[in-house]
Coordinates of C-alpha atoms in Angstrom, one line a residue:
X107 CA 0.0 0.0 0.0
X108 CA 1.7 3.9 -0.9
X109 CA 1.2 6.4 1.0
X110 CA -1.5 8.2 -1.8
X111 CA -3.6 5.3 -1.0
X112 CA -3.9 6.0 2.9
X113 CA -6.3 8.9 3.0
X114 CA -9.5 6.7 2.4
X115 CA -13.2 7.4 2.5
X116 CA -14.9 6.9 5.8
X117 CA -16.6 3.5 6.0
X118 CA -20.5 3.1 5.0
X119 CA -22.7 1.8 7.5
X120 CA -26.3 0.6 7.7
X121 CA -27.6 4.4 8.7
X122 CA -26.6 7.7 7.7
X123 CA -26.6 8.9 11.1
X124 CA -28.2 11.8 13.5
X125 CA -28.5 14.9 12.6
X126 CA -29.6 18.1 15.0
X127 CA -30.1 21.4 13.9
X128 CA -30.8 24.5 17.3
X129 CA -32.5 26.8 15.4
X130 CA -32.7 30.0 17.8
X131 CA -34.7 33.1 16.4
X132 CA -36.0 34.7 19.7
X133 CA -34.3 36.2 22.8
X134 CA -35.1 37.6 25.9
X135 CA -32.9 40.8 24.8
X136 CA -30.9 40.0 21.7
X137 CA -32.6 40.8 18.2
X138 CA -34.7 38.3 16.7
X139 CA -33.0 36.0 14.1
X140 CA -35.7 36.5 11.5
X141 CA -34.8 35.0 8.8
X142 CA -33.8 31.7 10.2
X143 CA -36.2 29.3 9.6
X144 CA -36.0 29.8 6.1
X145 CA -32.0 28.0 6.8
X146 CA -33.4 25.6 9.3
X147 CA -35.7 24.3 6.6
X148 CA -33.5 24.6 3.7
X149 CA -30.7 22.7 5.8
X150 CA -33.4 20.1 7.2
X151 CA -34.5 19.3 3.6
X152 CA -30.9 19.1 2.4
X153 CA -29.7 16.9 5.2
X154 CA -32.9 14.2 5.1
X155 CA -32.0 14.0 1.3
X156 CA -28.6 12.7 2.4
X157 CA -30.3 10.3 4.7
X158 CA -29.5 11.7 7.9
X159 CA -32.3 11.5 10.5
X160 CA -32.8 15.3 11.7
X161 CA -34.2 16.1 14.9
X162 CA -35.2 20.2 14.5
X163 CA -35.2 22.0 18.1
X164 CA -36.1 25.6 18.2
X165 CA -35.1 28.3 20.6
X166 CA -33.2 26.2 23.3
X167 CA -32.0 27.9 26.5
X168 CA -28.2 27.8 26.9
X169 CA -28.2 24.7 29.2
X170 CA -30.8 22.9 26.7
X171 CA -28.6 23.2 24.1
X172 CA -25.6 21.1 26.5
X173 CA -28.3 18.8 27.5
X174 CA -29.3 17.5 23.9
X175 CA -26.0 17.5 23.5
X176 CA -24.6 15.3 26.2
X177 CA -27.5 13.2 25.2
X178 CA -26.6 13.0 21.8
X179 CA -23.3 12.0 22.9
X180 CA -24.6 9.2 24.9
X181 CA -26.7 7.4 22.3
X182 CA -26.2 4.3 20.7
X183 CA -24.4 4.9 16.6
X184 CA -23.2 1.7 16.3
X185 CA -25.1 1.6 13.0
X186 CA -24.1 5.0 12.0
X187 CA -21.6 6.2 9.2
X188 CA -21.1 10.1 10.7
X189 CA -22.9 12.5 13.4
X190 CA -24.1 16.2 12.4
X191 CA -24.9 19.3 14.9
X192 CA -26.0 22.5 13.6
X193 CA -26.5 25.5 15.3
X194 CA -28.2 28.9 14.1
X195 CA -28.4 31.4 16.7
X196 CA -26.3 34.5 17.8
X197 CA -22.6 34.6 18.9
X198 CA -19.8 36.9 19.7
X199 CA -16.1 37.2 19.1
X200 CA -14.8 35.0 22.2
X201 CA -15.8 31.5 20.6
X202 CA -19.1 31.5 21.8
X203 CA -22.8 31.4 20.5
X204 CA -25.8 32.3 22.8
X205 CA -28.7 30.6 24.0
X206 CA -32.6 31.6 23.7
X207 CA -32.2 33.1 27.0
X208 CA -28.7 35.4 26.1
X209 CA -26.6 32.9 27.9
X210 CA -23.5 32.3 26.3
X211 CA -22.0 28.5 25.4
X212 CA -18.5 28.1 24.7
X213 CA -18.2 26.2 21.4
X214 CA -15.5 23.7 23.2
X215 CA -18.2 22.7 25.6
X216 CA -20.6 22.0 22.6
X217 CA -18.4 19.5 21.3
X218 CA -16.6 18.3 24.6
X219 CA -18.9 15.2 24.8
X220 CA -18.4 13.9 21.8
X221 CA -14.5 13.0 22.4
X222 CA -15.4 10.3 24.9
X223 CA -18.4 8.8 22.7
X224 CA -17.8 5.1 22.3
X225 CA -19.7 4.3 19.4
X226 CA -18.9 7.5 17.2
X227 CA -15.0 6.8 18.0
X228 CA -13.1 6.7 14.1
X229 CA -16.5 8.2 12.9
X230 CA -16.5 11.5 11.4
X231 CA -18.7 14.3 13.8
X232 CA -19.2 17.6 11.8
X233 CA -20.3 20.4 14.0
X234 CA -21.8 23.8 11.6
X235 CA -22.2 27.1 13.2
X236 CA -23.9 29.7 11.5
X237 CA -23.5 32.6 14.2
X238 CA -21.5 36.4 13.8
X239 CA -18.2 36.0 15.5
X240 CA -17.5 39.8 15.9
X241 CA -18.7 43.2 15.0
X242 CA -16.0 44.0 11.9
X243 CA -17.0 43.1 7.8
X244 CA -14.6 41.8 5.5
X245 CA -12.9 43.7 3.3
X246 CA -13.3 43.6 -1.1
X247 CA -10.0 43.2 -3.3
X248 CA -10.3 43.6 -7.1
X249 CA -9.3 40.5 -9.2
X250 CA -8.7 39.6 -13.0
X251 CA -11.4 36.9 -13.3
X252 CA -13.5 34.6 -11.3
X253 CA -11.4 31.1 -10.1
X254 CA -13.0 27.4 -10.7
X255 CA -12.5 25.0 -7.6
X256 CA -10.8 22.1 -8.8
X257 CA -12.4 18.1 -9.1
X258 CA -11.9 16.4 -5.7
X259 CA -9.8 13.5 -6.0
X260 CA -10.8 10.2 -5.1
X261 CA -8.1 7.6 -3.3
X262 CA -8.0 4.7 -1.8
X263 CA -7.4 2.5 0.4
X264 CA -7.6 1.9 4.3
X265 CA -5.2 1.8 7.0
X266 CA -5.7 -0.8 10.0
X267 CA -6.0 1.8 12.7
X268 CA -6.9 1.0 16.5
X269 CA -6.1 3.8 18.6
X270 CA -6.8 7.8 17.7
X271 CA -6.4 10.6 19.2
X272 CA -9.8 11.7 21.5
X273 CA -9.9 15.1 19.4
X274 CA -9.8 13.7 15.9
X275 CA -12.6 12.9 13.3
X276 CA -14.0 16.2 14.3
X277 CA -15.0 19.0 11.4
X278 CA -16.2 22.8 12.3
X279 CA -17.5 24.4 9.9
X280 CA -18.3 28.4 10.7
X281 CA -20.1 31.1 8.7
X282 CA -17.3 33.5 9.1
X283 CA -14.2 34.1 10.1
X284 CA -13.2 35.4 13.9
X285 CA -14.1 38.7 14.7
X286 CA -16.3 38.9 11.6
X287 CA -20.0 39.6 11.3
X288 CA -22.0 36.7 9.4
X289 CA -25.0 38.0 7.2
X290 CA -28.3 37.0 7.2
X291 CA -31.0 38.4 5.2
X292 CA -34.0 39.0 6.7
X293 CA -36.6 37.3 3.8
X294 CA -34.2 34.7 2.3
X295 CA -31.7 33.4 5.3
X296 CA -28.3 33.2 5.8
X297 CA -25.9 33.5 2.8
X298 CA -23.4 30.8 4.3
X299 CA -26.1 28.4 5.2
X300 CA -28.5 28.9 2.2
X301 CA -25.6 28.3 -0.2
X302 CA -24.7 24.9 2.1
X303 CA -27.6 23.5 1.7
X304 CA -27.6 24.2 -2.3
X305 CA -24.3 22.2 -2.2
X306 CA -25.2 19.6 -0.1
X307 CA -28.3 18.8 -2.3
X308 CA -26.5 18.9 -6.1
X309 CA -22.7 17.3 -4.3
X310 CA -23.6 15.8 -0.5
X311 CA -23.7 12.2 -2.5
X312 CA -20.3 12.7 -4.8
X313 CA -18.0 15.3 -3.5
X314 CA -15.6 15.1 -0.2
X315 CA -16.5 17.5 2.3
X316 CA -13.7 19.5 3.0
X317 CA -14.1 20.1 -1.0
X318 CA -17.9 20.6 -0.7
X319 CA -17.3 23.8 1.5
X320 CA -14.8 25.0 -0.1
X321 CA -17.5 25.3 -3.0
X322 CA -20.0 26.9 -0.4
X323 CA -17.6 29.6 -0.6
X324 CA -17.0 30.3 -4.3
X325 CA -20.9 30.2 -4.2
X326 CA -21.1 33.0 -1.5
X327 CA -18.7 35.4 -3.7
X328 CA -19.9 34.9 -6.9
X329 CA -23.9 35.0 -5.9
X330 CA -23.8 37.2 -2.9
X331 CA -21.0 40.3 -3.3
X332 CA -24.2 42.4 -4.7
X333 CA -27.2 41.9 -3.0
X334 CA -26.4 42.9 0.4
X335 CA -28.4 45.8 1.3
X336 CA -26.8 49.3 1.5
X337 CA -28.5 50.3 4.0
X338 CA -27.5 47.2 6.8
X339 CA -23.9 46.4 5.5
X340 CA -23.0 48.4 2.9
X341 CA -21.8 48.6 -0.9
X342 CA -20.9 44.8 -1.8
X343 CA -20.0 43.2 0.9
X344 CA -18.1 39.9 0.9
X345 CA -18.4 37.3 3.2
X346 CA -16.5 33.3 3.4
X347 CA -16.9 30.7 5.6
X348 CA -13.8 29.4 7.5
X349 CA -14.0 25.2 8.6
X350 CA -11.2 23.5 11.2
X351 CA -10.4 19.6 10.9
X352 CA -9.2 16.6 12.7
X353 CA -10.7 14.7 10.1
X354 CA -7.9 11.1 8.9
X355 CA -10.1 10.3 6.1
X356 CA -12.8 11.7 3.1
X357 CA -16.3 12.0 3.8
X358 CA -18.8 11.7 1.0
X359 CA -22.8 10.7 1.2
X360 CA -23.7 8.4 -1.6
X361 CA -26.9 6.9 -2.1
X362 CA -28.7 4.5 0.2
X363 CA -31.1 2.0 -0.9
X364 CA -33.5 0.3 0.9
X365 CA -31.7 1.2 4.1
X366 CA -28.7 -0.3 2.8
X367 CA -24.9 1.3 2.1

């Protein structure tokens, strides 16, 4: 076996997996998310046509949100390829998203749990945030043309591995970069989670995630840079979203039939 060969595809399994999306559009004294439940649904749809089975839960308190959580954490995914948490609610610039109730939630205690979960250990657990993480917009630089992303590429191969570190097979997937406001329009949603969903309905089956993303983002500057309002954010405004990973192999959501891999 050559090294090229090593980075495999994550393993099928007889269920897609679990999928929650915290949809929070009213606070006690934060502004309403309005907007938002044009994403939730979009991202619902988007998900269940991957086969995932998504639980929605709207406006959750702070500890509410760590409680499905930990629970989530707890269950049983033996039969489960991959695990998905989404989150759509407010947030600030210190790595943390708010609750229903303005109570903050550091984003290492959302996925804390998940590092000691038996039964998603070697499985890939992608956590998506679609929350402002600061109060500054991201600057516009001219360019010659528009770039293509290029064809992911497909490898093989996969390595006999027992023992991984607690923190890996995680992906984080964020609307914006720190310190960066993340727009939302208030009659058609989100930009960043709008032009996910698109993605993950034409390329969730056939493209590796990582790549799948990266697309999200050429979508959001070539379909986005002119239709934010002048009056909220300003003459075109730009925005990207930024993903971490701990990820050792590909992801990729082909087909299921009849409950089957």
């Amino acid at each position: 076996m050559n090294e090229v060969s090593l980075l495999e595809w994550y393993p099928l399994a007889l269920k897609r997996g679990m999928a929650i999306i915290v949809n929070n559009e009213t606070f006690v004294n934060l502004s309403k998310r309005t907007g938002t439940n044009l994403d939730r649904d979009a991202l619902k749809k988007s998900l269940e046509k991957l086969n995932f089975s998504v639980t929605v839960l709207d406006d959750l308190t702070a500890d509410l949100i760590l409680e499905v959580l930990e629970n989530a954490a707890q269950a049983d995914h033996t039969n489960s390829e991959c695990f998905v948490f989404a989150i759509l609610t407010h947030g600030d610039d210190d790595d943390t998203v708010y609750g229903s109730d303005d109570v903050k939630v550091k984003i290492t205690d959302i996925w804390k749990p998940f590092r000691s979960s038996p039964s998603l250990r070697f499985k890939p657990k992608i956590f998506i945030f679609q929350a402002c993480r600061g109060k500054d917009f991201m600057d516009t630089v001219e360019s010659d043309g528009p770039g293509d992303l290029p064809e992911p590429v497909e490898e093989g191969g996969e390595p006999p591995v027992t023992r991984v570190p607690d923190a890996s097979d995680f992906l984080f997937a964020f609307s914006t970069l720190r310190k960066y406001y993340s727009i939302r329009h208030n009659t058609k949603g989100a930009w960043y989670i709008q032009e996910l969903a698109k993605v993950l309905a034409s390329d969730g089956e056939t493209m590796n995630f990582t790549d799948l993303l990266a697309k999200v983002n050429l979508m959001m500057v070539k379909n986005h840079k002119f239709r934010a309002e002048k009056k909220l954010y300003g003459e075109g405004r730009l925005q990207v979203g930024v993903f971490m990973s701990t990820l050792t192999r590909n992801i990729k959501f082909p087909p299921k039939r009849n409950g089957n891999p």
